[in-house]
GROMACS .gro file of C-alpha atoms in nm:
model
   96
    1UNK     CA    1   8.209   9.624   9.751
    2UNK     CA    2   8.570   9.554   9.687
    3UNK     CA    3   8.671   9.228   9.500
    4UNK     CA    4   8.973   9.065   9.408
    5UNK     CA    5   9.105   8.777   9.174
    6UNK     CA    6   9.275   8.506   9.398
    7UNK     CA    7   9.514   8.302   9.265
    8UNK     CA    8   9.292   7.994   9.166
    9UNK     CA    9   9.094   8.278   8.965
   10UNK     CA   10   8.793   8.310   9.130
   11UNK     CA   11   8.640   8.593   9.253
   12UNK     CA   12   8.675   8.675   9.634
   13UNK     CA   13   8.487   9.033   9.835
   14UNK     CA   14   8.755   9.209  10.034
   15UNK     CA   15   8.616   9.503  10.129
   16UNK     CA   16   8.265   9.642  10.180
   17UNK     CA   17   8.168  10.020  10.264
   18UNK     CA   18   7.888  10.135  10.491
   19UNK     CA   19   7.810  10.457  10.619
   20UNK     CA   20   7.712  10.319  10.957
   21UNK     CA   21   7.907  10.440  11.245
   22UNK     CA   22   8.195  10.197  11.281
   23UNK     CA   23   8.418  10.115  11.627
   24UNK     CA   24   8.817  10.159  11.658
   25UNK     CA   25   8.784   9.786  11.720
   26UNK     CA   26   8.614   9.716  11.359
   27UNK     CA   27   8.924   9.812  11.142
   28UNK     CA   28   9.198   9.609  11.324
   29UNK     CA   29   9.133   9.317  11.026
   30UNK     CA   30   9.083   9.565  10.754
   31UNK     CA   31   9.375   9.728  10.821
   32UNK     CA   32   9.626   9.384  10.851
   33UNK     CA   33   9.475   9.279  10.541
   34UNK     CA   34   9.555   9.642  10.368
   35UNK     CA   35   9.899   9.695  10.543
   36UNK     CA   36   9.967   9.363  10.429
   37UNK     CA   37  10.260   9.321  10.102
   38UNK     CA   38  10.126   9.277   9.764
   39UNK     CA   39   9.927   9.388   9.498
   40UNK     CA   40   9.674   9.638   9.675
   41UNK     CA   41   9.628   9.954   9.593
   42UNK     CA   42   9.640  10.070   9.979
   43UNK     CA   43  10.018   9.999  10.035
   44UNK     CA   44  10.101  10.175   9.666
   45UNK     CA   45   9.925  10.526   9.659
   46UNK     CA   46   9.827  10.773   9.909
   47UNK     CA   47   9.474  10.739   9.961
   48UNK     CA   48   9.234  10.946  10.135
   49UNK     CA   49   8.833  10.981  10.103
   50UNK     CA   50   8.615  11.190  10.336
   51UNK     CA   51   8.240  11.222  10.274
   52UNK     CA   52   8.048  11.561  10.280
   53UNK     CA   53   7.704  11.683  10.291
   54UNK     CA   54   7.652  11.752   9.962
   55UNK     CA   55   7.960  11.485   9.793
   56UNK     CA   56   8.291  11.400   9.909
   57UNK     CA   57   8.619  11.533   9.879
   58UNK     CA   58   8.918  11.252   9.850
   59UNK     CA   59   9.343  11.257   9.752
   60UNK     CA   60   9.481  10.984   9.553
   61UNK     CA   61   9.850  11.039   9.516
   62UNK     CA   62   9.890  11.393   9.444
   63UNK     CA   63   9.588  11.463   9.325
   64UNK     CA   64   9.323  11.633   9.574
   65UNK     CA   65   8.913  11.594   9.435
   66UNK     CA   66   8.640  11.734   9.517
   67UNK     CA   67   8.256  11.616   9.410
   68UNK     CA   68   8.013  11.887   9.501
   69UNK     CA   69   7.657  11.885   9.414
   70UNK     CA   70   7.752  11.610   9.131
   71UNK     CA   71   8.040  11.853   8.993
   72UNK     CA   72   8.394  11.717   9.029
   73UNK     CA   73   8.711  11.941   9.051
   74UNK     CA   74   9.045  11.874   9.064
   75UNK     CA   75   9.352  12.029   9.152
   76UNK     CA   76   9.762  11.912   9.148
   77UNK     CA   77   9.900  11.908   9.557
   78UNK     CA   78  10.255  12.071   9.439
   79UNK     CA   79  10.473  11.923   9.690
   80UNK     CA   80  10.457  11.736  10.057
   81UNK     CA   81  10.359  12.122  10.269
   82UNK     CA   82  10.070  12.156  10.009
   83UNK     CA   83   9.961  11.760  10.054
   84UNK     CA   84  10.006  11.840  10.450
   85UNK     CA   85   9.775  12.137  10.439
   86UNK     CA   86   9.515  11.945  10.258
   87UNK     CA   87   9.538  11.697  10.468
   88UNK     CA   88   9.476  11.971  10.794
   89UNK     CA   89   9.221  12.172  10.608
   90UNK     CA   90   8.991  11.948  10.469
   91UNK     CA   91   9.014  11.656  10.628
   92UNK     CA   92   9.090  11.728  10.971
   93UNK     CA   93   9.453  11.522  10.950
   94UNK     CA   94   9.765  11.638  11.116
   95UNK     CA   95  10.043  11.450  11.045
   96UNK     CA   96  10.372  11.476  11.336
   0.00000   0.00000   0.00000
């Protein structure tokens, strides 16, 4: 679950994750509400998550992680060709 603080200070969900199989159709709202200006992390960093079999592997900003078997690495993407061939080789992504 994803919260936020709304302006008259309460608490308000924004987001929440599931692993069950999702439509096109299901992230039209998701995505207005992340595209949208402000404070959210989505329209500030690059952000990309991908689970595996045994973990996940995910980018934030430069910085590409991988959780295997409960280990975490980490490793510095020097530079937009190294962020693109992430992108391609471990997540499937090719950018135009």
């Amino acid at each position: 679950m994803l919260s936020r603080t709304a302006s008259d200070g309460q608490r308000e969900n924004v987001l929440l994750f599931s692993l069950f199989p999702q439509l096109p159709i299901d992230f039209i709202m998701t995505n207005l509400y992340a595209a949208a200006p402000g404070n959210l992390i989505f329209t500030k960093a690059k952000l990309v998550n991908l689970r595996t079999p045994d973990g996940s592997v995910s980018i934030t900003d430069d910085v590409f992680t991988e959780v295997k078997k409960g280990i975490k690495t980490e490793r510095r993407l020097e530079g937009e060709a190294a962020f693109r061939a992430c992108l391609k080789d471990r997540f499937g992504i090719v950018l135009p």
